[in-house]
Coordinates of C-alpha atoms and ligand atoms in Angstrom, one line a residue:
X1 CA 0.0 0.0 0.0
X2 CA 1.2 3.6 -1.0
X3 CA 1.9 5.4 2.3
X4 CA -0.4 8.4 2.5
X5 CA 1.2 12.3 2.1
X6 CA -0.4 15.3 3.3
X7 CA -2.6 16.8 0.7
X8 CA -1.3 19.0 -2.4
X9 CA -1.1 22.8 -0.9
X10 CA -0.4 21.8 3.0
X11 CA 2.6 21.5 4.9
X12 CA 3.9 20.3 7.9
X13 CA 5.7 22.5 10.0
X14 CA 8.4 20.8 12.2
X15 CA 10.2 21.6 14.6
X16 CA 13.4 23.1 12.7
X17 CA 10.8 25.7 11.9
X18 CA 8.1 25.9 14.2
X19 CA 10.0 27.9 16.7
X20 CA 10.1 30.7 14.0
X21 CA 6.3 30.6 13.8
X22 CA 5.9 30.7 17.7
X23 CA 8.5 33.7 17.4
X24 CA 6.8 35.6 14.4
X25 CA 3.0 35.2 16.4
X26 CA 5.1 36.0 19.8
X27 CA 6.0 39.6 18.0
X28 CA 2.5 39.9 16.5
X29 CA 1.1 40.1 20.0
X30 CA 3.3 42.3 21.5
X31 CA 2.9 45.1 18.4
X32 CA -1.0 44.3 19.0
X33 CA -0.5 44.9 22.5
X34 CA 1.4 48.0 22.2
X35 CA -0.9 49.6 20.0
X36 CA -4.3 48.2 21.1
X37 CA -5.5 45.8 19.2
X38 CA -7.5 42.6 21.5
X39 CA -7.2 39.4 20.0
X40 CA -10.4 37.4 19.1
X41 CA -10.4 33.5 18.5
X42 CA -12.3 33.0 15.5
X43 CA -13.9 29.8 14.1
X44 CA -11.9 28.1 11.2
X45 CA -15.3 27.5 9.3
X46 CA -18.3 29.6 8.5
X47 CA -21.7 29.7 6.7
X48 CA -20.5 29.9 2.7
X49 CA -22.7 33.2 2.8
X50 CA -20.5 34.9 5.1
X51 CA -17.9 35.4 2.0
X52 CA -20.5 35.2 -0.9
X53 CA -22.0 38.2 0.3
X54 CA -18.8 39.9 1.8
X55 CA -16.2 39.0 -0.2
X56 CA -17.8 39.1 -3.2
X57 CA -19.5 36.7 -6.0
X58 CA -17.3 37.8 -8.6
X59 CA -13.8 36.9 -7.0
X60 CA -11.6 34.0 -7.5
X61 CA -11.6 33.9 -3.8
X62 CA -15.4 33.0 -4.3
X63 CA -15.7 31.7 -7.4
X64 CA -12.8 29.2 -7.3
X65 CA -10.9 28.9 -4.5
X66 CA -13.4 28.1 -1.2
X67 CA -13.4 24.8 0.6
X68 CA -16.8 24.0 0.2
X69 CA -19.1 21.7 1.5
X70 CA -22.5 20.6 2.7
X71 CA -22.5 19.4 6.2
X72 CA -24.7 16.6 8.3
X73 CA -27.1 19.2 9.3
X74 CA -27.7 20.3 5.7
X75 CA -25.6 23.5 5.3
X76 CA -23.6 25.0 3.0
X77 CA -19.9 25.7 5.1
X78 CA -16.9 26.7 4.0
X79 CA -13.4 26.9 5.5
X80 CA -12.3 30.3 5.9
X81 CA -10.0 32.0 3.3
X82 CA -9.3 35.0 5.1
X83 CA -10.2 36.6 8.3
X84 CA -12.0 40.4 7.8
X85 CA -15.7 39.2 7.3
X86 CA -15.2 36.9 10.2
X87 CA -13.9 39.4 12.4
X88 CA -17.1 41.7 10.8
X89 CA -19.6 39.2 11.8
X90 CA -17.9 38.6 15.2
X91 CA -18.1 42.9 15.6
X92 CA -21.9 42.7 15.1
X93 CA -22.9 39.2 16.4
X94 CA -21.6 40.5 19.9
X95 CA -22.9 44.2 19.4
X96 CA -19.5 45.6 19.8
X97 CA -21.2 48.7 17.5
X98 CA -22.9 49.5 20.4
X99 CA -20.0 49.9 22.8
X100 CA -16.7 52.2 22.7
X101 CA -15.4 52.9 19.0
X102 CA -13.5 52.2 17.0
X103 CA -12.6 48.8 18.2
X104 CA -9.1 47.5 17.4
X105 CA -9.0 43.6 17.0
X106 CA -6.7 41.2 16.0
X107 CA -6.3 37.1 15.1
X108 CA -4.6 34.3 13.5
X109 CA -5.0 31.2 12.5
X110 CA -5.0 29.0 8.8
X111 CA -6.9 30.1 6.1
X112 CA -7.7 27.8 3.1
X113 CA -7.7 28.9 -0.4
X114 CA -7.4 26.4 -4.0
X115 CA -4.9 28.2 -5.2
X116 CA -2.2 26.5 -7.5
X117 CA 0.7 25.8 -5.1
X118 CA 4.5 27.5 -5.4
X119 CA 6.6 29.2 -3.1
X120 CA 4.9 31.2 -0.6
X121 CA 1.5 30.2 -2.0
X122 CA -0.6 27.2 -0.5
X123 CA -3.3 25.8 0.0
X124 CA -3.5 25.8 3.7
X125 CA -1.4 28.9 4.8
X126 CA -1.4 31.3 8.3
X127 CA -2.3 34.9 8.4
X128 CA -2.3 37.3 11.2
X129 CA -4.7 39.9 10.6
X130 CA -5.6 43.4 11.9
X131 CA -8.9 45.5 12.0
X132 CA -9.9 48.9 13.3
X133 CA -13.8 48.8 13.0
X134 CA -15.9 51.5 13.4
X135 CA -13.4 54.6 12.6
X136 CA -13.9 56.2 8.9
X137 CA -11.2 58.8 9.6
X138 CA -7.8 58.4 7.1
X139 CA -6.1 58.1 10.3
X140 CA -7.4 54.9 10.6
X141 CA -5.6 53.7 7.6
X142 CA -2.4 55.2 8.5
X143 CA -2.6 53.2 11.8
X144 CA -2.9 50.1 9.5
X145 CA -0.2 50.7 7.8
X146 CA 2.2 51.9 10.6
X147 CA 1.5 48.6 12.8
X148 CA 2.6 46.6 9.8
X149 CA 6.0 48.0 9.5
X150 CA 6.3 48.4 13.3
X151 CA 5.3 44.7 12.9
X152 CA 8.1 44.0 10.1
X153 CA 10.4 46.7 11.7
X154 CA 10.3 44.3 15.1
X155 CA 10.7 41.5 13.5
X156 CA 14.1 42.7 11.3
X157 CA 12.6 42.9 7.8
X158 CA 14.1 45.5 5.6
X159 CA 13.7 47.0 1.7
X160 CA 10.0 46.5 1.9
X161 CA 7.7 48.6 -0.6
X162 CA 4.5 49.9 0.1
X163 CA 2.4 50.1 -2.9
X164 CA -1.1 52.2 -2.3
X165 CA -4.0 53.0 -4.3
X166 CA -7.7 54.0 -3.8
X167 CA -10.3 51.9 -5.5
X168 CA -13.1 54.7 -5.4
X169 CA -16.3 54.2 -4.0
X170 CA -19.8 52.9 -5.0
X171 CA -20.2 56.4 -6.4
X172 CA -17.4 56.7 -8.2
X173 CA -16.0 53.2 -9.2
X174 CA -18.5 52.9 -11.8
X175 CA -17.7 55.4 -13.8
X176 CA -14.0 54.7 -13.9
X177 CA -14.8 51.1 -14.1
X178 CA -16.9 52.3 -17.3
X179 CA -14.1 54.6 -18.9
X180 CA -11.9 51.3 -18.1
X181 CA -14.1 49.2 -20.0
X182 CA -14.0 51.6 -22.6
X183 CA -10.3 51.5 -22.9
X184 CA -10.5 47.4 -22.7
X185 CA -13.0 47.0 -25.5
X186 CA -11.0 48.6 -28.7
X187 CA -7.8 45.7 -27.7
X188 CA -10.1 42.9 -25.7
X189 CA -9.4 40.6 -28.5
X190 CA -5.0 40.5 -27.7
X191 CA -5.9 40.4 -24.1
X192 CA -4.9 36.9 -22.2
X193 CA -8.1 34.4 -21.8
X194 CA -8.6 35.6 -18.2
X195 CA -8.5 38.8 -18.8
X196 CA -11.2 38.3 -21.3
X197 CA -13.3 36.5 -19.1
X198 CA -13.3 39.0 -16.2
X199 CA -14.2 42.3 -18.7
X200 CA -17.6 41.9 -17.9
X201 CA -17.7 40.7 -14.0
X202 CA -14.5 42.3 -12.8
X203 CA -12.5 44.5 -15.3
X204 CA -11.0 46.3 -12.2
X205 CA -8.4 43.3 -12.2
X206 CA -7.6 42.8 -15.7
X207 CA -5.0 45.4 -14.5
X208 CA -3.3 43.4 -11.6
X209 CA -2.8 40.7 -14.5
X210 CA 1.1 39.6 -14.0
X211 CA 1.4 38.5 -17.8
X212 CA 3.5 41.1 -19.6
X213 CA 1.5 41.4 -22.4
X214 CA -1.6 42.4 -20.8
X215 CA 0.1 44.9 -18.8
X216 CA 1.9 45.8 -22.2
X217 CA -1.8 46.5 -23.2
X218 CA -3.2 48.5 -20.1
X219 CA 0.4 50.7 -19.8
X220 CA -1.5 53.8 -20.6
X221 CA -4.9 52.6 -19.1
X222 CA -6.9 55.4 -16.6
X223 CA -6.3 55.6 -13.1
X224 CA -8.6 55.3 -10.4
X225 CA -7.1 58.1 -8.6
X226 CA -8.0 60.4 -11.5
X227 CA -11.6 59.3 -11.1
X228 CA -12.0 59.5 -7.4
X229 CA -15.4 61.2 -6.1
X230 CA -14.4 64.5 -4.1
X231 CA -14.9 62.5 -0.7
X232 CA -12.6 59.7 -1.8
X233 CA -10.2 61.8 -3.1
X234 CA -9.8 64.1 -0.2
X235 CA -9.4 60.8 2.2
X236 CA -6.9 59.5 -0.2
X237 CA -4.8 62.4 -0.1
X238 CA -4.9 62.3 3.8
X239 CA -3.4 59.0 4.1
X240 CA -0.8 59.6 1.3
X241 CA 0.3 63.0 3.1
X242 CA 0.0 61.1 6.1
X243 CA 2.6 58.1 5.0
X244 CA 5.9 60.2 5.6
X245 CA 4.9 60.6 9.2
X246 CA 4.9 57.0 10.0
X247 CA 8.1 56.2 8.2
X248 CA 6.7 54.9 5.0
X249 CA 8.4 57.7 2.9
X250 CA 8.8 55.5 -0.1
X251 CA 5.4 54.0 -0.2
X252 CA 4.8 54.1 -3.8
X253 CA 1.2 55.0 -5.2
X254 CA 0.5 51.8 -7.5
X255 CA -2.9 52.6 -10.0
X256 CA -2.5 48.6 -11.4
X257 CA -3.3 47.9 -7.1
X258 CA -7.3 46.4 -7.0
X259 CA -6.6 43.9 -4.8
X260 CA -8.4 40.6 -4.9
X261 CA -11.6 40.8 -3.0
X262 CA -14.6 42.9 -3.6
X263 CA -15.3 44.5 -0.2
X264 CA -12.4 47.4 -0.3
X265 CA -13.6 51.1 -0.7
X266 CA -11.2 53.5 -1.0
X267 CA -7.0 52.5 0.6
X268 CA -6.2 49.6 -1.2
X269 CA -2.4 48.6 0.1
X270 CA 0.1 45.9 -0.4
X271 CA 3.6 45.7 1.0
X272 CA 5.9 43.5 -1.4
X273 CA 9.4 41.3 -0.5
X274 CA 11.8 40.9 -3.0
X275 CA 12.6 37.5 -1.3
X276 CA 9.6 35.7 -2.1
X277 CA 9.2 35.9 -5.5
X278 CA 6.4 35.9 -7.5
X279 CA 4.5 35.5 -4.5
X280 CA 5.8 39.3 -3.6
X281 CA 3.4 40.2 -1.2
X282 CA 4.0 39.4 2.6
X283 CA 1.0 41.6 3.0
X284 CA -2.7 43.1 2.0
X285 CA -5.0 45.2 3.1
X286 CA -7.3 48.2 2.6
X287 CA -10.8 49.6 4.4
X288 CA -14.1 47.8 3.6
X289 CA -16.8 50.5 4.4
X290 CA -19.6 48.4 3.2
X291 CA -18.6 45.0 3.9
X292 CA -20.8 44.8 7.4
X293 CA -23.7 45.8 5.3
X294 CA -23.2 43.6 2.6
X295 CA -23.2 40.8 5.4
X296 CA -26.8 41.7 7.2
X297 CA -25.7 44.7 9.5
X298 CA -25.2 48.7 9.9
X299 CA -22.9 50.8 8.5
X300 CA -19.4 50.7 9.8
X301 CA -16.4 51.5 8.3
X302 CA -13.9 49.6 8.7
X303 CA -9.9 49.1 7.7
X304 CA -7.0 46.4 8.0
X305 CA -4.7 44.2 6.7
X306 CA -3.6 40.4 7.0
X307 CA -0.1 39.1 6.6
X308 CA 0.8 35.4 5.6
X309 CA 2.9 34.3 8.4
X310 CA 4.9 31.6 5.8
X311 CA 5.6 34.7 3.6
X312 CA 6.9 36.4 6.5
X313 CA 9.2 33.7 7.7
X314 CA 10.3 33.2 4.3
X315 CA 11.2 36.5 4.1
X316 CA 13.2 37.0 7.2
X317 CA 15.0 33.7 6.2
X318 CA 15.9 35.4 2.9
X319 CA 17.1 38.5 4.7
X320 CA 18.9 37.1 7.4
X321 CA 16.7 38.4 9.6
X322 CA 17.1 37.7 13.9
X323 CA 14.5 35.0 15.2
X324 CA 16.2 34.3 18.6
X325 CA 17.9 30.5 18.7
X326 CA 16.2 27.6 18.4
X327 CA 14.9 26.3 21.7
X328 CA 17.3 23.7 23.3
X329 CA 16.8 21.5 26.7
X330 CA 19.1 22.7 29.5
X331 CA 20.3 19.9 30.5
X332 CA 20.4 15.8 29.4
X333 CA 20.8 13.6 32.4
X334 CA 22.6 10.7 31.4
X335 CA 21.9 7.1 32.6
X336 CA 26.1 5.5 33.0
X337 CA 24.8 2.2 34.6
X338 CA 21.4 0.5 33.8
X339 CA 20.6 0.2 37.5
X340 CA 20.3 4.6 38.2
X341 CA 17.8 5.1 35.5
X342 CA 15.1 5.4 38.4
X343 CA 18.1 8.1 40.1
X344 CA 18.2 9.7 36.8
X345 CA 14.5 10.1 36.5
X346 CA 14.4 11.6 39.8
X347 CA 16.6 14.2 39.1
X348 CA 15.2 15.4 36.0
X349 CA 12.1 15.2 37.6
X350 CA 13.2 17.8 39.8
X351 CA 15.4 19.8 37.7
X352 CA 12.0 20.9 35.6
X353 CA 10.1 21.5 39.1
X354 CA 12.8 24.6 39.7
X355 CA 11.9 25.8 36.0
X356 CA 15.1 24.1 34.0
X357 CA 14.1 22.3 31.0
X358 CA 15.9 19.0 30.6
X359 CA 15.2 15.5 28.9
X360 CA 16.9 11.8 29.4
X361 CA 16.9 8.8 27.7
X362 CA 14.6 6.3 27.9
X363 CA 15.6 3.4 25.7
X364 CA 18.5 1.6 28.1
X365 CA 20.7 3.1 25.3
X366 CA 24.7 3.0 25.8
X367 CA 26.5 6.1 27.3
X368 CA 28.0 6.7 24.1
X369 CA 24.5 7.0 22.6
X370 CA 23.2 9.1 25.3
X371 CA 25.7 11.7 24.6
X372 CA 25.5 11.8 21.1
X373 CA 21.8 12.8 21.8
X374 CA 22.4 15.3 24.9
X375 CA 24.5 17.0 22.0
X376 CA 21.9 16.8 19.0
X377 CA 19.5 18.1 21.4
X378 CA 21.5 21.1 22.0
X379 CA 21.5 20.5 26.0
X380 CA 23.8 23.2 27.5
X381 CA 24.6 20.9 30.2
X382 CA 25.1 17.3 30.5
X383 CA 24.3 15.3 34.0
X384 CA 25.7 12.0 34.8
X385 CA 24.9 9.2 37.0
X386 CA 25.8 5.7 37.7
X387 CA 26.2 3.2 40.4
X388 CA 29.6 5.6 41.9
X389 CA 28.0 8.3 41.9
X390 CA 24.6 7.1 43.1
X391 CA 27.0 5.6 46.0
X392 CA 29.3 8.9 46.7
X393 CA 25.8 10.8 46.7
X394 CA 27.0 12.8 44.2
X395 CA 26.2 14.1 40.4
X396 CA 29.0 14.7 37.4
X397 CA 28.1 17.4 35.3
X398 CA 29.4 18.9 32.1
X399 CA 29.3 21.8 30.8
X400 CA 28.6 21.2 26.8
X401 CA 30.3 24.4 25.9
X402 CA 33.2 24.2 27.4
X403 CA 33.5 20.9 28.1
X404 CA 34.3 21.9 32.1
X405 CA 33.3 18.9 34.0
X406 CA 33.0 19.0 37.8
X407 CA 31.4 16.6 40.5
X408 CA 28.7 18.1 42.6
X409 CA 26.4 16.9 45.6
X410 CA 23.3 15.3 44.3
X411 CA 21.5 17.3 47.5
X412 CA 22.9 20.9 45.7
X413 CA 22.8 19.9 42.3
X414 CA 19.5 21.7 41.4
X415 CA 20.8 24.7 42.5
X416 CA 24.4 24.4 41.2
X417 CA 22.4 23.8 37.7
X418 CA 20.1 27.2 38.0
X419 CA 23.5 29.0 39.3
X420 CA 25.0 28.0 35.8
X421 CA 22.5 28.4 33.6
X422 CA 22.2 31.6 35.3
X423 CA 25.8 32.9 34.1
X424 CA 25.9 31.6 31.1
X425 CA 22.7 33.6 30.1
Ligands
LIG1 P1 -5.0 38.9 0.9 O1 -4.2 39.8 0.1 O2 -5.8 37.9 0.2 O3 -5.9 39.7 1.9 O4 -4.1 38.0 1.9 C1 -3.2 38.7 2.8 C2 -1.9 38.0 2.9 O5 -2.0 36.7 3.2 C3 -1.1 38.1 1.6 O6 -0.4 39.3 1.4 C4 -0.1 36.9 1.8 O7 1.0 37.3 2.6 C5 -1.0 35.9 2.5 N1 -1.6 34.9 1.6 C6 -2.7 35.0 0.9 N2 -2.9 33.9 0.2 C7 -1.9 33.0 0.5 C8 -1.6 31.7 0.1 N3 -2.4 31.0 -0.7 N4 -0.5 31.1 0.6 C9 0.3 31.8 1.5 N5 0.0 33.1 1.9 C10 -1.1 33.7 1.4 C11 -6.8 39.3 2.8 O8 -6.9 38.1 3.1 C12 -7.6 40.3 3.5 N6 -8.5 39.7 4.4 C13 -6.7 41.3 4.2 C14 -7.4 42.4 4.9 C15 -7.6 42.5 6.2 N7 -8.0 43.4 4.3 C16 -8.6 44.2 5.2 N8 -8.4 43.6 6.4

């Protein structure tokens, strides 16, 4: 029989890696600490309606990519692909429109998308996403924005770009998504096949296509920004004035930028890493000021971003980037003759009581072996014990870095142990 593999799209994370993700999510709650956010804990699947109506019919998100399916009680779920019109409903199902605003939230957790697999794209992947609900200021944005790059800034990542666009309103998005039509129609014919198909149902991204010959073909299309109603406009220019103040002085303003999903009005953003790719963008994110509408409740503006936490690790990989050490035990206790294995056990017992972490072997294994092991597992210090020292009352212990060895009172060992891995800090 074949031996079964995780599915096309999924990883598994092991433990050469997972420390970077528990560092990267570490990071993310202290920058949503610092500046406010409170986390919610979301549920990985939703009624399919939730993104039909909120992200939008018309997207590949929708159209293409969900994890669909009917379940025993007759209902159409899907697994979630992203996070914002989750953490929408959450806002309204618990009446937080009612309370203090705007309210700052913040999650993670895997997303699911059937999207064609490659580097830094899956089919199971991790975002930590961002939301200020219930603020339609431009400041609002900007606060977006800036707890990204305090976010990447934190975590060491460097030559980021910030590209930023508005995609207009209800009021005006039509008319540009007209005159863009217009300037479609005269070439649709040399356009590529998906283009073609999403002239009628989304033109707005025949201009994020990557192939070079469509973008050959929109080079001298219209721009949004040139079509903005007078209230879009105005906020637009507030955020763009605002970028230099938070540091984002070469955020670039990017017309091609529509972004994926059908809910953003107005700040469209995406920061881009040269390290990943094709797959440039470690993050996306924009305000949604009808999305809690679309989904059943009041007005409330709202703005965000979400940032795929493999993209990110990828990234600081690429850079170089500080992610702490991987964890290591303190200290292996070695078993030198079968007969102090219970002696051994003991000790390690007690040496994680007093807040050490340490590990032993439990397979009868030669000396030889165990220390081969203490040293894979990175122990800082090794313990030994075995019928002499069980009968001197004593424990040896070495220190794995510089192979110092001493002899030390099994009654004081503990504390010897905390006393060294106390200095070597
Ligand atoms: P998004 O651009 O679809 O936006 O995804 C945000 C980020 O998630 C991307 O920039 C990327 O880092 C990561 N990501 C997306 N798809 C994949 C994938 N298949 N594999 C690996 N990483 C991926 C959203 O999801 C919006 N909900 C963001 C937002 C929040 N807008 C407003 N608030």
């Amino acid at each position: 029989m074949e031996a079964i593999k995780a599915p096309r799209g999924t990883r598994d994370v092991l433990g050469d890696e997972s420390w970077k993700w528990a560092y990267v999510l570490k990071v993310c709650g202290e920058v949503a600490r610092d500046f406010g956010y409170s986390e919610v804990l979301l549920p990985i699947f939703e009624h399919t309606e939730l993104f039909s109506r909120g992200i939008g019919d018309a997207t590949d998100v929708v159209e293409k990519e969900m994890y669909t399916f009917i379940d025993r009680g007759d209902r159409s779920i899907t697994l979630r692909p992203e996070l914002t019109a989750s953490m929408v409903r959450s806002y309204l199902e618990h009446d937080m429109n009612r309370g203090p605003q705007p309210v700052k939230l913040w999650s993670s957790g895997p997303m699911f998308r059937y999207e064609r697999p490659q580097k830094g794209r899956y089919r199971q992947f991790q975002q930590v996403d961002f939301e200020i609900l219930g603020a339609a200021n431009p400041l609002a944005d900007l606060e977006t924005i800036d707890t990204s790059m305090e976010l990447y800034r934190r975590l060491g990542l460097t030559n980021l770009q910030v590209l930023i666009n508005s995609v207009g309103c209800p009021k005006c998005r039509p008319i540009y998504r007209e005159a863009l039509k217009n300037f479609i129609a005269d070439r649709l014919g040399e356009f590529c096949e998906t283009c073609q198909s999403r002239f009628d149902r989304n033109p707005l991204r025949v201009l994020d296509c990557k192939k070079q010959g469509c973008r050959d073909l929109t080079e001298s299309a219209p721009a949004m920004v040139d079509s903005l109603c007078d209230e879009c406009r105005g906020h637009f220019d507030a955020v763009t004035s605002g970028l230099s103040r938070i540091g984002a002085n070469d955020a670039r303003v990017d017309n091609r930028l529509v972004r994926g999903l059908d809910y953003y009005t107005k700040t469209a953003y995406e920061i881009l890493a040269g390290e990943l790719g094709s797959q440039n963008a470690v993050c996306g994110g924009g305000r949604y000021d009808n999305l809690a509408e679309a989904i059943g409740g009041p007005h409330v503006p709202g703005v965000g971003f979400a940032s795929g936490i493999e993209r990110i690790v990828i990234t600081m990989e690429g850079q170089g980037a500080h992610m702490g050490a991987a964890p290591a035990i303190d200290i292996y206790a070695v078993t030198a003759s079968p007969g102090a294995c219970t002696e051994v056990a003991a000790l390690v017992h007690e040496i994680r009581a007093a807040g050490m972490s340490a590990d032993m072997d439990y397979m009868n294994r030669a000396m030889r072996v165990q220390m081969k092991h203490a040293s894979s597992t990175g122990a800082r210090f090794v313990c030994i014990i075995g019928e002499d020292e069980i009968a001197a009352g004593t424990v040896g212990i070495k220190d794995m870095a510089s192979g110092e060895q001493e002899s030390s009172p099994r009654s004081g060992v503990v504390a010897r142990l905390a006393e060294w891995k106390e200095v070597s800090k």
